[in-house]
Each structure stands twice: as C-alpha cells, then as structure tokens.
CSV table of C-alpha atoms and ligand atoms in Angstrom, one decimal:
chain,number,residue,atom,x,y,z
A,181,MET,CA,61.6,25.5,12.6
A,182,PRO,CA,62.6,22.1,11.6
A,183,ASP,CA,62.8,21.8,7.6
A,184,GLY,CA,59.7,21.9,6.1
A,185,LEU,CA,57.3,22.7,8.9
A,186,VAL,CA,55.4,25.5,9.7
A,187,SER,CA,54.9,27.0,13.3
A,188,VAL,CA,51.7,26.6,14.9
A,189,ASP,CA,51.2,30.7,15.1
A,190,ASP,CA,52.0,30.9,11.5
A,191,PHE,CA,49.5,28.1,10.3
A,192,LEU,CA,46.8,29.7,12.6
A,193,ALA,CA,47.5,33.2,11.0
A,194,ARG,CA,47.1,31.4,7.7
A,195,VAL,CA,43.8,29.8,8.6
A,196,LEU,CA,42.3,33.1,9.9
A,197,ALA,CA,43.8,35.5,7.2
A,198,ASP,CA,40.7,35.2,4.9
A,199,LEU,CA,38.1,34.7,7.3
A,200,ARG,CA,35.4,37.0,8.0
A,201,PRO,CA,32.2,37.4,10.3
A,202,ALA,CA,29.2,35.4,8.6
A,203,GLU,CA,26.6,37.7,6.8
A,204,PRO,CA,24.1,38.9,9.6
A,205,VAL,CA,20.4,37.3,9.5
A,206,ALA,CA,17.5,38.3,11.8
A,207,VAL,CA,16.7,35.5,14.0
A,208,PRO,CA,13.8,34.9,16.9
A,209,LEU,CA,15.0,36.2,20.0
A,210,LEU,CA,16.1,32.8,21.9
A,211,ASP,CA,17.7,31.6,19.0
A,212,ALA,CA,20.3,34.6,19.4
A,213,LEU,CA,21.5,33.3,22.7
A,214,GLY,CA,25.1,33.3,22.8
A,215,LEU,CA,25.5,35.0,19.3
A,216,VAL,CA,27.1,38.1,18.4
A,217,CYS,CA,24.6,41.0,17.7
A,218,ALA,CA,25.2,42.6,14.1
A,219,GLU,CA,23.1,45.8,14.7
A,220,ASP,CA,23.0,48.8,16.7
A,221,VAL,CA,19.9,48.9,19.1
A,222,ARG,CA,18.1,51.8,19.8
A,223,ALA,CA,15.1,52.0,22.0
A,224,PRO,CA,11.9,52.4,19.9
A,225,LEU,CA,9.9,53.4,23.1
A,226,SER,CA,10.6,54.3,26.6
A,227,LEU,CA,10.7,52.3,29.6
A,228,PRO,CA,8.5,52.6,31.6
A,229,ARG,CA,6.1,53.5,29.0
A,230,PHE,CA,4.1,55.2,31.3
A,231,ASP,CA,4.1,56.5,35.0
A,232,ASN,CA,3.3,53.3,37.1
A,233,SER,CA,3.0,52.3,40.8
A,234,ALA,CA,6.0,50.8,42.4
A,235,MET,CA,3.5,49.4,45.2
A,236,ASP,CA,0.3,48.1,45.9
A,237,GLY,CA,-1.7,50.9,47.6
A,238,TYR,CA,-3.5,54.0,47.0
A,239,ALA,CA,-3.1,56.7,44.3
A,240,VAL,CA,-3.4,60.0,45.8
A,241,ARG,CA,-3.0,64.0,45.5
A,242,LEU,CA,-0.6,64.7,47.9
A,243,ASP,CA,-2.6,67.8,49.2
A,244,ASP,CA,-5.2,65.5,50.3
A,245,VAL,CA,-2.8,63.5,52.5
A,246,ARG,CA,0.2,65.8,53.6
A,247,ALA,CA,-1.4,66.0,57.3
A,248,ALA,CA,-2.0,62.4,57.6
A,249,SER,CA,-0.2,60.8,60.7
A,250,GLY,CA,-0.8,57.6,63.1
A,251,ASP,CA,-2.4,60.1,65.7
A,252,ASP,CA,-4.4,61.7,63.2
A,253,PRO,CA,-5.4,59.6,60.0
A,254,VAL,CA,-6.8,61.2,56.9
A,255,VAL,CA,-10.1,59.2,55.6
A,256,LEU,CA,-10.6,59.8,51.9
A,257,PRO,CA,-13.2,57.9,49.6
A,258,VAL,CA,-11.9,55.0,47.2
A,259,VAL,CA,-13.6,55.8,43.8
A,260,GLY,CA,-12.0,52.5,41.8
A,261,GLN,CA,-9.3,50.1,41.4
A,262,ILE,CA,-6.5,49.9,39.0
A,263,GLY,CA,-4.9,46.6,38.4
A,264,ALA,CA,-1.8,46.1,35.9
A,265,GLY,CA,-3.4,45.7,32.6
A,266,GLN,CA,-6.9,46.0,33.9
A,267,ALA,CA,-8.4,49.3,33.0
A,268,GLY,CA,-9.8,51.5,35.7
A,269,PRO,CA,-10.1,55.0,36.7
A,270,SER,CA,-7.7,57.2,34.5
A,271,SER,CA,-8.0,60.2,36.8
A,272,ILE,CA,-9.0,61.3,40.2
A,273,ALA,CA,-10.3,64.6,41.6
A,274,PRO,CA,-9.2,66.4,44.9
A,275,GLY,CA,-10.3,64.4,47.9
A,276,GLN,CA,-10.4,61.1,46.1
A,277,VAL,CA,-7.9,57.9,46.0
A,278,ALA,CA,-8.0,55.2,43.7
A,279,LYS,CA,-6.6,51.9,44.6
A,280,ILE,CA,-3.7,50.8,42.5
A,281,MET,CA,-1.6,47.7,42.0
A,282,THR,CA,2.1,47.5,41.4
A,283,GLY,CA,2.9,48.2,37.6
A,284,ALA,CA,-0.7,49.8,37.1
A,285,PRO,CA,-1.0,53.3,35.3
A,286,VAL,CA,-0.9,56.3,37.9
A,287,PRO,CA,-4.2,58.4,37.0
A,288,ASP,CA,-4.1,61.8,36.0
A,289,GLY,CA,-4.2,63.9,39.1
A,290,ALA,CA,-2.5,61.6,41.4
A,291,ASP,CA,1.3,62.5,42.6
A,292,ALA,CA,2.3,60.0,45.1
A,293,VAL,CA,1.3,56.4,45.9
A,294,VAL,CA,0.6,55.4,49.4
A,295,PRO,CA,1.4,51.8,50.2
A,296,TYR,CA,-1.0,49.3,51.8
A,297,GLU,CA,1.2,49.0,55.0
A,298,TRP,CA,0.1,52.6,55.8
A,299,THR,CA,-3.4,52.3,55.5
A,300,ASP,CA,-6.1,50.1,56.8
A,301,ARG,CA,-6.8,48.7,53.2
A,302,GLY,CA,-10.4,49.9,52.8
A,303,THR,CA,-12.4,49.2,49.9
A,304,ASP,CA,-15.0,52.2,49.9
A,305,SER,CA,-12.8,54.5,51.9
A,306,VAL,CA,-9.6,54.4,53.2
A,307,ARG,CA,-7.9,55.5,56.3
A,308,ILE,CA,-4.1,56.6,55.7
A,309,SER,CA,-1.9,57.1,58.7
A,310,GLN,CA,1.4,58.3,56.9
A,311,ALA,CA,2.0,60.9,54.1
A,312,PRO,CA,4.0,60.1,51.4
A,313,SER,CA,6.5,62.6,49.9
A,314,GLU,CA,5.8,64.1,46.2
A,315,ARG,CA,6.2,61.3,43.6
A,316,GLN,CA,6.8,58.6,46.1
A,317,HIS,CA,6.5,55.0,44.9
A,318,ILE,CA,5.5,56.2,41.2
A,319,ARG,CA,8.0,54.8,38.8
A,320,PRO,CA,8.5,57.5,36.2
A,321,ALA,CA,7.9,57.0,32.5
A,322,GLY,CA,11.4,56.8,30.8
A,323,GLY,CA,13.1,56.5,34.1
A,324,ASP,CA,15.0,53.5,32.8
A,325,VAL,CA,15.2,53.7,29.0
A,326,THR,CA,14.4,56.7,27.0
A,327,GLU,CA,13.2,56.4,23.3
A,328,GLY,CA,16.1,56.7,21.2
A,329,ASP,CA,18.7,55.4,23.7
A,330,HIS,CA,21.3,53.4,22.7
A,331,LEU,CA,20.9,50.1,24.2
A,332,ILE,CA,23.0,47.4,22.5
A,333,SER,CA,25.9,47.7,20.2
A,334,ALA,CA,27.0,45.7,17.4
A,335,GLY,CA,29.8,43.2,18.5
A,336,THR,CA,27.8,42.3,21.8
A,337,ARG,CA,27.5,38.7,22.6
A,338,LEU,CA,24.0,38.4,23.5
A,339,GLY,CA,23.1,36.8,26.8
A,340,PRO,CA,19.9,36.6,29.0
A,341,ARG,CA,19.7,40.1,30.1
A,342,HIS,CA,20.2,41.6,26.6
A,343,LEU,CA,17.6,39.2,25.4
A,344,GLY,CA,15.4,40.3,28.1
A,345,LEU,CA,15.8,44.1,27.5
A,346,LEU,CA,15.2,43.3,23.6
A,347,ALA,CA,11.8,41.8,24.3
A,348,SER,CA,11.0,44.4,26.5
A,349,ILE,CA,11.2,47.0,23.8
A,350,GLY,CA,9.1,45.0,21.7
A,351,ARG,CA,11.8,43.5,19.4
A,352,ALA,CA,10.8,39.7,18.6
A,353,GLU,CA,13.9,39.4,16.4
A,354,VAL,CA,17.5,40.6,16.4
A,355,SER,CA,20.2,40.3,13.7
A,356,VAL,CA,23.1,38.5,14.5
A,357,HIS,CA,26.0,36.8,13.0
A,358,PRO,CA,24.5,33.0,12.4
A,359,ARG,CA,26.0,29.7,13.9
A,360,PRO,CA,28.5,28.2,11.3
A,361,ARG,CA,27.3,25.1,10.1
A,362,VAL,CA,30.0,22.6,10.4
A,363,LEU,CA,30.1,19.4,8.3
A,364,ILE,CA,32.1,16.7,9.9
A,365,LEU,CA,33.3,13.7,8.1
A,366,SER,CA,35.7,10.8,9.3
A,367,THR,CA,37.7,9.1,6.7
A,368,GLY,CA,38.8,5.4,7.1
A,369,SER,CA,38.0,2.2,6.0
A,370,GLU,CA,38.3,0.5,9.3
A,371,LEU,CA,35.8,2.7,11.1
A,372,ARG,CA,32.3,1.6,12.1
A,373,ASP,CA,29.5,3.5,13.9
A,374,PRO,CA,28.8,3.2,17.3
A,375,GLY,CA,26.4,0.4,17.7
A,376,GLU,CA,27.2,-1.2,14.7
A,377,PRO,CA,29.0,-4.7,14.9
A,378,LEU,CA,32.9,-4.7,14.7
A,379,GLY,CA,35.0,-6.7,12.4
A,380,ALA,CA,38.6,-8.4,13.5
A,381,ASP,CA,40.4,-5.0,12.3
A,382,SER,CA,37.7,-2.2,12.5
A,383,ILE,CA,37.6,0.3,15.3
A,384,TYR,CA,34.6,2.8,16.2
A,385,ASP,CA,34.3,6.1,15.0
A,386,GLY,CA,35.3,8.2,18.0
A,387,ASN,CA,36.3,11.4,15.9
A,388,SER,CA,33.3,12.5,14.3
A,389,TYR,CA,31.6,12.4,17.8
A,390,LEU,CA,34.4,14.3,19.2
A,391,LEU,CA,34.6,16.9,16.6
A,392,ALA,CA,30.9,17.3,16.4
A,393,ALA,CA,30.4,17.8,20.0
A,394,SER,CA,33.2,20.3,20.1
A,395,ALA,CA,31.7,22.3,17.3
A,396,ARG,CA,28.4,22.2,19.2
A,397,ARG,CA,29.9,23.2,22.4
A,398,PHE,CA,31.7,26.3,20.7
A,399,GLY,CA,28.3,27.3,19.4
A,400,ALA,CA,28.6,26.2,15.9
A,401,THR,CA,25.6,23.7,14.4
A,402,ASP,CA,27.5,20.3,13.7
A,403,VAL,CA,26.2,18.4,10.7
A,404,ARG,CA,27.6,15.0,11.5
A,405,ILE,CA,27.9,13.0,8.3
A,406,GLY,CA,30.0,10.2,9.9
A,407,ILE,CA,32.2,7.7,8.1
A,408,VAL,CA,33.7,7.7,4.6
A,409,PRO,CA,36.0,4.9,3.6
A,410,ASP,CA,39.5,5.4,2.3
A,411,ASP,CA,38.2,6.0,-1.3
A,412,GLU,CA,39.1,9.4,-3.2
A,413,ASP,CA,36.2,9.2,-5.5
A,414,ALA,CA,33.8,8.3,-2.8
A,415,PHE,CA,35.1,11.2,-0.5
A,416,LEU,CA,35.0,13.8,-3.4
A,417,ALA,CA,31.5,12.8,-4.3
A,418,LEU,CA,30.2,13.0,-0.8
A,419,LEU,CA,31.8,16.2,-0.1
A,420,HIS,CA,30.3,17.6,-3.6
A,421,ASP,CA,26.8,16.4,-2.4
A,422,ARG,CA,26.9,17.8,1.0
A,423,LEU,CA,28.9,21.0,0.6
A,424,ASP,CA,25.6,23.0,0.5
A,425,GLU,CA,24.9,22.2,4.3
A,426,ALA,CA,28.2,23.7,5.3
A,427,ASP,CA,30.0,26.8,6.1
A,428,VAL,CA,33.1,25.1,7.4
A,429,VAL,CA,34.2,21.3,6.4
A,430,VAL,CA,36.2,19.4,9.0
A,431,THR,CA,37.6,16.0,7.9
A,432,SER,CA,39.8,13.6,10.3
A,433,GLY,CA,42.1,11.3,8.9
A,434,GLY,CA,43.9,10.6,5.4
A,435,VAL,CA,46.4,13.2,5.5
A,436,SER,CA,49.7,11.7,6.5
A,437,GLN,CA,52.0,9.8,4.4
A,438,GLY,CA,50.2,6.2,4.2
A,439,ASP,CA,49.1,4.2,1.0
A,440,PHE,CA,45.6,5.1,1.8
A,441,ASP,CA,45.8,9.0,2.8
A,442,ILE,CA,43.0,9.7,0.2
A,443,VAL,CA,41.7,13.3,1.6
A,444,LYS,CA,44.9,14.6,0.9
A,445,ALA,CA,45.3,12.9,-2.7
A,446,ALA,CA,41.6,13.9,-3.6
A,447,LEU,CA,41.8,17.5,-2.4
A,448,ARG,CA,45.2,18.0,-4.0
A,449,THR,CA,43.5,17.6,-7.3
A,450,LEU,CA,41.4,20.8,-6.7
A,451,GLY,CA,44.3,22.9,-6.2
A,452,THR,CA,42.7,24.9,-3.2
A,453,VAL,CA,43.7,23.1,-0.2
A,454,TRP,CA,47.2,23.6,1.5
A,455,PHE,CA,48.8,20.6,3.2
A,456,GLY,CA,52.0,20.5,5.3
A,457,GLY,CA,53.4,19.7,8.6
A,458,VAL,CA,52.9,22.0,11.5
A,459,ALA,CA,55.4,22.2,14.2
A,460,MET,CA,53.4,20.6,17.1
A,461,GLN,CA,53.1,17.3,18.7
A,462,PRO,CA,50.9,15.7,18.2
A,463,GLY,CA,49.0,17.0,15.4
A,464,LYS,CA,51.8,17.4,12.8
A,465,PRO,CA,50.0,16.7,9.3
A,466,GLN,CA,47.4,19.4,8.5
A,467,GLY,CA,45.5,21.0,5.9
A,468,PHE,CA,43.7,24.0,5.4
A,469,GLY,CA,41.9,25.7,2.3
A,470,VAL,CA,38.7,26.2,0.5
A,471,VAL,CA,36.4,23.9,-1.4
A,472,GLY,CA,33.6,24.9,-3.8
A,473,GLU,CA,32.2,28.1,-5.6
A,474,ARG,CA,31.2,29.3,-2.1
A,475,ARG,CA,34.5,28.9,-1.2
A,476,VAL,CA,33.9,27.1,2.1
A,477,PRO,CA,36.8,26.5,4.4
A,478,ILE,CA,38.1,23.2,5.0
A,479,PHE,CA,40.2,21.7,7.7
A,480,THR,CA,42.0,18.3,7.3
A,481,LEU,CA,42.5,17.1,10.8
A,482,PRO,CA,45.0,14.3,11.5
A,483,GLY,CA,43.0,10.9,12.4
A,484,ASN,CA,44.6,10.3,15.6
A,485,PRO,CA,42.0,11.2,17.9
A,486,VAL,CA,44.0,13.2,20.3
A,487,SER,CA,45.4,15.1,17.1
A,488,SER,CA,42.1,15.6,15.9
A,489,TYR,CA,40.8,16.9,18.8
A,490,ILE,CA,43.7,19.2,19.8
A,491,SER,CA,43.7,20.7,16.2
A,492,PHE,CA,40.1,21.4,16.5
A,493,GLU,CA,41.0,23.4,19.8
A,494,LEU,CA,43.8,25.4,18.2
A,495,PHE,CA,42.9,26.2,14.7
A,496,VAL,CA,38.9,25.3,13.9
A,497,ARG,CA,37.8,27.0,17.2
A,498,PRO,CA,39.3,30.4,16.4
A,499,ALA,CA,37.9,30.0,13.0
A,500,LEU,CA,34.3,29.3,14.1
A,501,ARG,CA,34.7,32.5,16.5
A,502,THR,CA,35.9,34.6,13.8
A,503,LEU,CA,32.8,33.6,11.4
A,504,MET,CA,30.5,34.3,14.8
A,505,GLY,CA,31.9,37.7,14.8
A,506,LEU,CA,34.0,37.0,18.2
A,507,SER,CA,37.6,37.4,18.6
A,508,PRO,CA,39.6,34.2,17.7
A,509,ALA,CA,41.4,34.0,20.8
A,510,VAL,CA,39.5,32.4,23.7
A,511,GLU,CA,41.7,33.8,26.4
A,512,PRO,CA,45.3,33.8,27.3
A,513,THR,CA,46.6,30.5,28.4
A,514,THR,CA,46.9,30.3,32.2
A,515,THR,CA,50.0,29.5,34.3
A,516,ALA,CA,50.2,26.6,36.3
A,517,THR,CA,52.8,25.0,38.7
A,518,LEU,CA,53.9,21.7,37.0
A,519,ASP,CA,53.3,18.5,39.1
A,520,GLY,CA,55.4,16.1,37.4
A,521,SER,CA,58.1,15.9,35.0
A,522,VAL,CA,57.7,16.2,31.3
A,523,SER,CA,59.8,15.6,28.3
A,524,SER,CA,59.1,17.1,24.7
A,525,LEU,CA,60.8,16.9,21.1
A,526,SER,CA,62.7,19.9,20.4
A,527,GLY,CA,61.7,22.3,17.5
A,528,LYS,CA,57.9,21.2,18.2
A,529,ARG,CA,55.2,22.8,20.3
A,530,GLN,CA,54.1,20.1,22.7
A,531,PHE,CA,50.6,19.6,23.8
A,532,LEU,CA,50.3,17.1,26.7
A,533,ARG,CA,47.3,16.2,28.5
A,534,GLY,CA,46.8,17.2,32.0
A,535,ARG,CA,44.8,17.7,35.1
A,536,PHE,CA,44.5,21.4,36.2
A,537,ALA,CA,43.3,22.0,39.8
A,538,ARG,CA,43.0,25.3,41.9
A,539,ASP,CA,44.1,25.0,45.4
A,540,ALA,CA,41.1,25.5,47.7
A,541,ASP,CA,42.4,27.8,50.0
A,542,GLY,CA,44.6,29.9,47.9
A,543,PRO,CA,45.6,31.2,44.3
A,544,THR,CA,47.9,28.1,43.7
A,545,VAL,CA,46.9,26.1,40.5
A,546,THR,CA,48.8,23.1,39.7
A,547,VAL,CA,48.6,21.0,36.6
A,548,ARG,CA,49.9,17.2,36.4
A,549,PRO,CA,50.4,15.4,33.4
A,550,ILE,CA,48.4,12.8,32.6
A,551,GLY,CA,49.1,9.3,30.6
A,552,GLY,CA,51.9,9.4,27.7
A,553,THR,CA,52.4,11.4,24.5
A,554,GLY,CA,50.6,8.9,22.3
A,555,SER,CA,48.0,10.4,20.2
A,556,HIS,CA,45.8,7.4,20.3
A,557,LEU,CA,45.1,7.5,24.1
A,558,VAL,CA,41.5,8.4,24.5
A,559,GLY,CA,41.1,7.2,27.9
A,560,ASP,CA,43.6,9.6,29.2
A,561,LEU,CA,42.2,12.6,26.9
A,562,ALA,CA,38.8,12.0,28.6
A,563,ALA,CA,40.6,12.2,32.1
A,564,SER,CA,42.3,15.4,31.4
A,565,ASN,CA,40.9,18.8,31.5
A,566,ALA,CA,43.9,20.8,30.4
A,567,LEU,CA,46.9,20.7,27.6
A,568,ILE,CA,50.3,21.7,29.2
A,569,VAL,CA,52.1,23.7,26.6
A,570,VAL,CA,56.0,23.0,26.1
A,571,PRO,CA,57.5,25.5,24.0
A,572,GLU,CA,59.5,24.6,20.8
A,573,GLU,CA,62.7,25.3,22.5
A,574,LEU,CA,62.3,23.4,25.6
A,575,THR,CA,63.0,19.7,25.8
A,576,SER,CA,62.0,18.6,29.5
A,577,LEU,CA,60.7,20.3,32.5
A,578,GLU,CA,60.7,19.5,36.0
A,579,PRO,CA,58.4,19.4,38.9
A,580,GLY,CA,57.9,22.9,40.1
A,581,ALA,CA,58.1,24.4,36.7
A,582,GLN,CA,55.8,27.2,35.6
A,583,VAL,CA,53.9,26.1,32.4
A,584,GLN,CA,51.1,27.5,30.1
A,585,VAL,CA,48.2,25.7,30.2
A,586,VAL,CA,45.3,25.6,28.1
A,587,LEU,CA,42.0,24.9,29.7
A,588,LEU,CA,39.8,22.6,28.0
A,589,ASP,CA,36.4,22.6,29.9
A,590,ARG,CA,35.8,26.4,29.2
A,591,GLY,CA,32.0,27.1,28.5
A,592,THR,CA,30.5,28.4,25.3
A,593,HIS,CA,30.4,31.8,26.6
A,594,GLU,CA,34.1,32.4,27.0
B,639,LIG,P1,44.8,8.1,9.6
B,639,LIG,O1,45.2,9.9,9.7
B,639,LIG,O2,43.8,8.1,9.0
B,639,LIG,O3,46.3,7.5,9.2
B,639,LIG,O4,44.6,7.6,11.1
B,639,LIG,C1,45.6,7.6,12.3
B,639,LIG,C2,45.2,6.8,13.2
B,639,LIG,O5,43.9,7.2,13.9
B,639,LIG,C3,44.9,5.4,12.6
B,639,LIG,O6,45.1,4.4,13.8
B,639,LIG,C4,43.2,5.6,12.5
B,639,LIG,O7,42.5,4.1,12.6
B,639,LIG,C5,42.8,6.3,13.7
B,639,LIG,N1,41.6,7.0,13.3
B,639,LIG,C6,41.3,7.7,12.0
B,639,LIG,N2,39.9,7.9,12.1
B,639,LIG,C7,39.6,7.8,13.4
B,639,LIG,C8,38.5,8.0,13.8
B,639,LIG,N3,37.5,8.5,13.3
B,639,LIG,N4,38.0,7.6,15.1
B,639,LIG,C9,39.1,7.0,16.1
B,639,LIG,N5,40.3,6.6,15.4
B,639,LIG,C10,40.4,7.0,14.0
B,640,LIG,MG1,43.0,6.7,7.7
C-alpha cells in the first residue's frame, strides 16, 4: 500500500465495523415493500378459512349423484344459491343440491361440487350428467396454510408475494428495519442549484442529485439539503440544525488539501471523524465517522462527481444495506472480457467507467472502457453502466483480458 493510504477493503471494513440494522418499526403493508422483515410471522388463522368451492356449480351429496351419466342424468331440486360473501343455505339435506359460486362456503352435508359444465345450469332443478369424485372441486380449510404455521422469517426481504400473504392472514402492518434517512449536502461556494443563474465562475450542483438519487434507488429516504458554501461555521450550523432528520449524513466536497476544504477542517474539531486517503482512483480523499449524540454515521465524499458517485457505490451503499438488515455486499462483481486497453496507477485500485454488454447468442460478456480517467467527466459517467476494476498491482490491461466489473444499474431488489 502506498505510504499513508488505507486499502479499499480496510476502509469498507472500518465503515461497517459498528453499523447494525436499524431498530424495527411497524409499518403499513405497502410501505414495507423492499424492506427486510424484522419478525417471524406465524399464521393467526388457516387458509382457506373454510371449505369452499373451487368452481361455479352445484354443491351435492355424492350418494345422490354417484350414478349420473350422459345417458342417464340425475335430476335434483336446487334449494338455494350461495355466492362468495353472500349468505345462502348453510346445509343441504339428502336429495337436495345448492348452487354455489367459486370461493363460497360449502354447505354442511355436501361432499363434492359439480361444475356447471356437467349440468344444464338449471335454477329450480338441475340435470347432472357426470358424477364427481369425493370432495372434488372443494378447497379444504387449512389446505394452504394451517393456523400456527411459520410463514415468513425475520431477515426476509419483503416482496409483493410476501405482502399478499400478510394481507391474506389479516395483517395490516409488519415490523421491518426502516429505510435509513440520508441527509445529503454539497459543499462549495462555486455551486448553484439547477434552474438558478450561473456566475462566471460558478457551476451547477450535480452531486446532491447524483447522491440523493443513488440513496433513493438503494431503498433509503433521501433528504437533499443541497448547497452549503465553503464556510466552516455555516457548515457546522446547518449540520447541527438538520441532524435530527438523519440516520446517515453524506457530504460532498471539501475534503482534499485545498485552502477551502472546510468539511475536513470543521469536522476535525469534533474528533469523531476519521480523514485519510484510500488507495483508489478516483476517490482517494475520504472521511468517515459519527456526529451528534445519536452518533449518526457521516461520510464525507470527495467533490469531483465521479469520485463522489463511486464512493457512494463502494462505501455508502453497503452501509445503507447494513442499516436495512441486508448483507452489505450486493453481489460478487462479474467477470467480463475487456474490449479495449486501459492503464492504471500502481498501488491503487482503479475504477474505470465502462459499457458492459452481454452477447445476444451466448454467454460472452464484454466491457468497453468509456472516456478518460478524469473524475469530473459526468457525460462519460452517464454513458457508462459499469465500473472496470483494475487491481492495485496491475498498471495496464490489454484487449481480451478478463476483468472484474461492478454493474451499476442493478435494481433496488438485488
Ligand atoms: P472539492 O473536493 O471540494 O475540492 O471539489 C473537487 C471538484 O469537484 C471541484 O472542481 C468542484 O468544483 C467539483 N465539485 C464539488 N462539488 C460539486 C458538486 N456538488 N457538483 C459538481 N461538482 C462539484
Ligand atoms: Mg470544494
């Protein structure tokens, strides 16, 4: 490792060391989509709750219809109609049938359902031309879920099917690890909000959007504060004012060696934030620690947009996942064949922008380098969909090399 630098892996380990999943909260079902369940869910009732019909037809006593055939149909009186959720006869006597619709409770005495297709669909009496087998077309109570069954384990990421099941057993809320609230602030006196006029030496604040969108995409709640000028007191005052709204703070800019790198200067006075260099390119200057009485984790990302974005992907995302009760790693990086040549600094892990493509008719995957190494190149960043990882010990790679690739457009559910 070059002098004084921390490796990417060591820095990530330092970030994750003290993070734990956030305290569970109960939320309405739909708010739990994509979140990790924090309770073991058991069935408070059986599903189906009662024997019910799987077909539209007639509830019958098997003994009455056993002999029915096309040549020799059985004709029986219909004593009533039972629709789903609409009261009807609760029992049938020998020699009687009741019309029954799908999902309606099977009346006492009935032991099969004859579907419409085997009848003349009669109203007062019905002609039945085929005999069902015992309990045919009856969905038995408890045939799906039995009261007391273990249905969902703590640690499960809740998707539509889990939420459907929870609703089906009558749960209106479920306990989950909540979305972390991420407070995002961009530092820099040169920054202006999109839509505002620019001065001769000002630029638009791309980072707070880049980072807020990343936070949101990974399942967190973003609280985008926007721009803070390069003023230590203003920065600390704002942080102090808004810290209540945050489970994680992410800043960009102001952590290098410049005269106006106020984030480092301001936070150093607290003594709870580490600043140093990480052996990576881009993204060398980093800071991580905690602020406030609640010891809210804070990431101070470098200001260059590409550095900021890659740092978020590599360090903030695993932290957010941990707080949400997920494993920090998203998935192992993928291997691809390099379609181009690249060079890299010795001793640093290089993350180059690339375009990843899967061969339509085979398993071949290639990645083509995009643009240069400059960490200000937001156009190239937007055109990329992957990061090409060049390990610390390599300084160049030729076309055809097998390289590790971080895919950037994975959904929030991975
Ligand atoms: P800094 O880390 O504050 O020295 O910033 C490094 C570079 O990134 C400078 O060129 C800044 O103007 C630029 N930069 C810092 N913050 C932002 C931002 N929020 N949006 C776009 N560029 C930024
Ligand atoms: Mg700056």
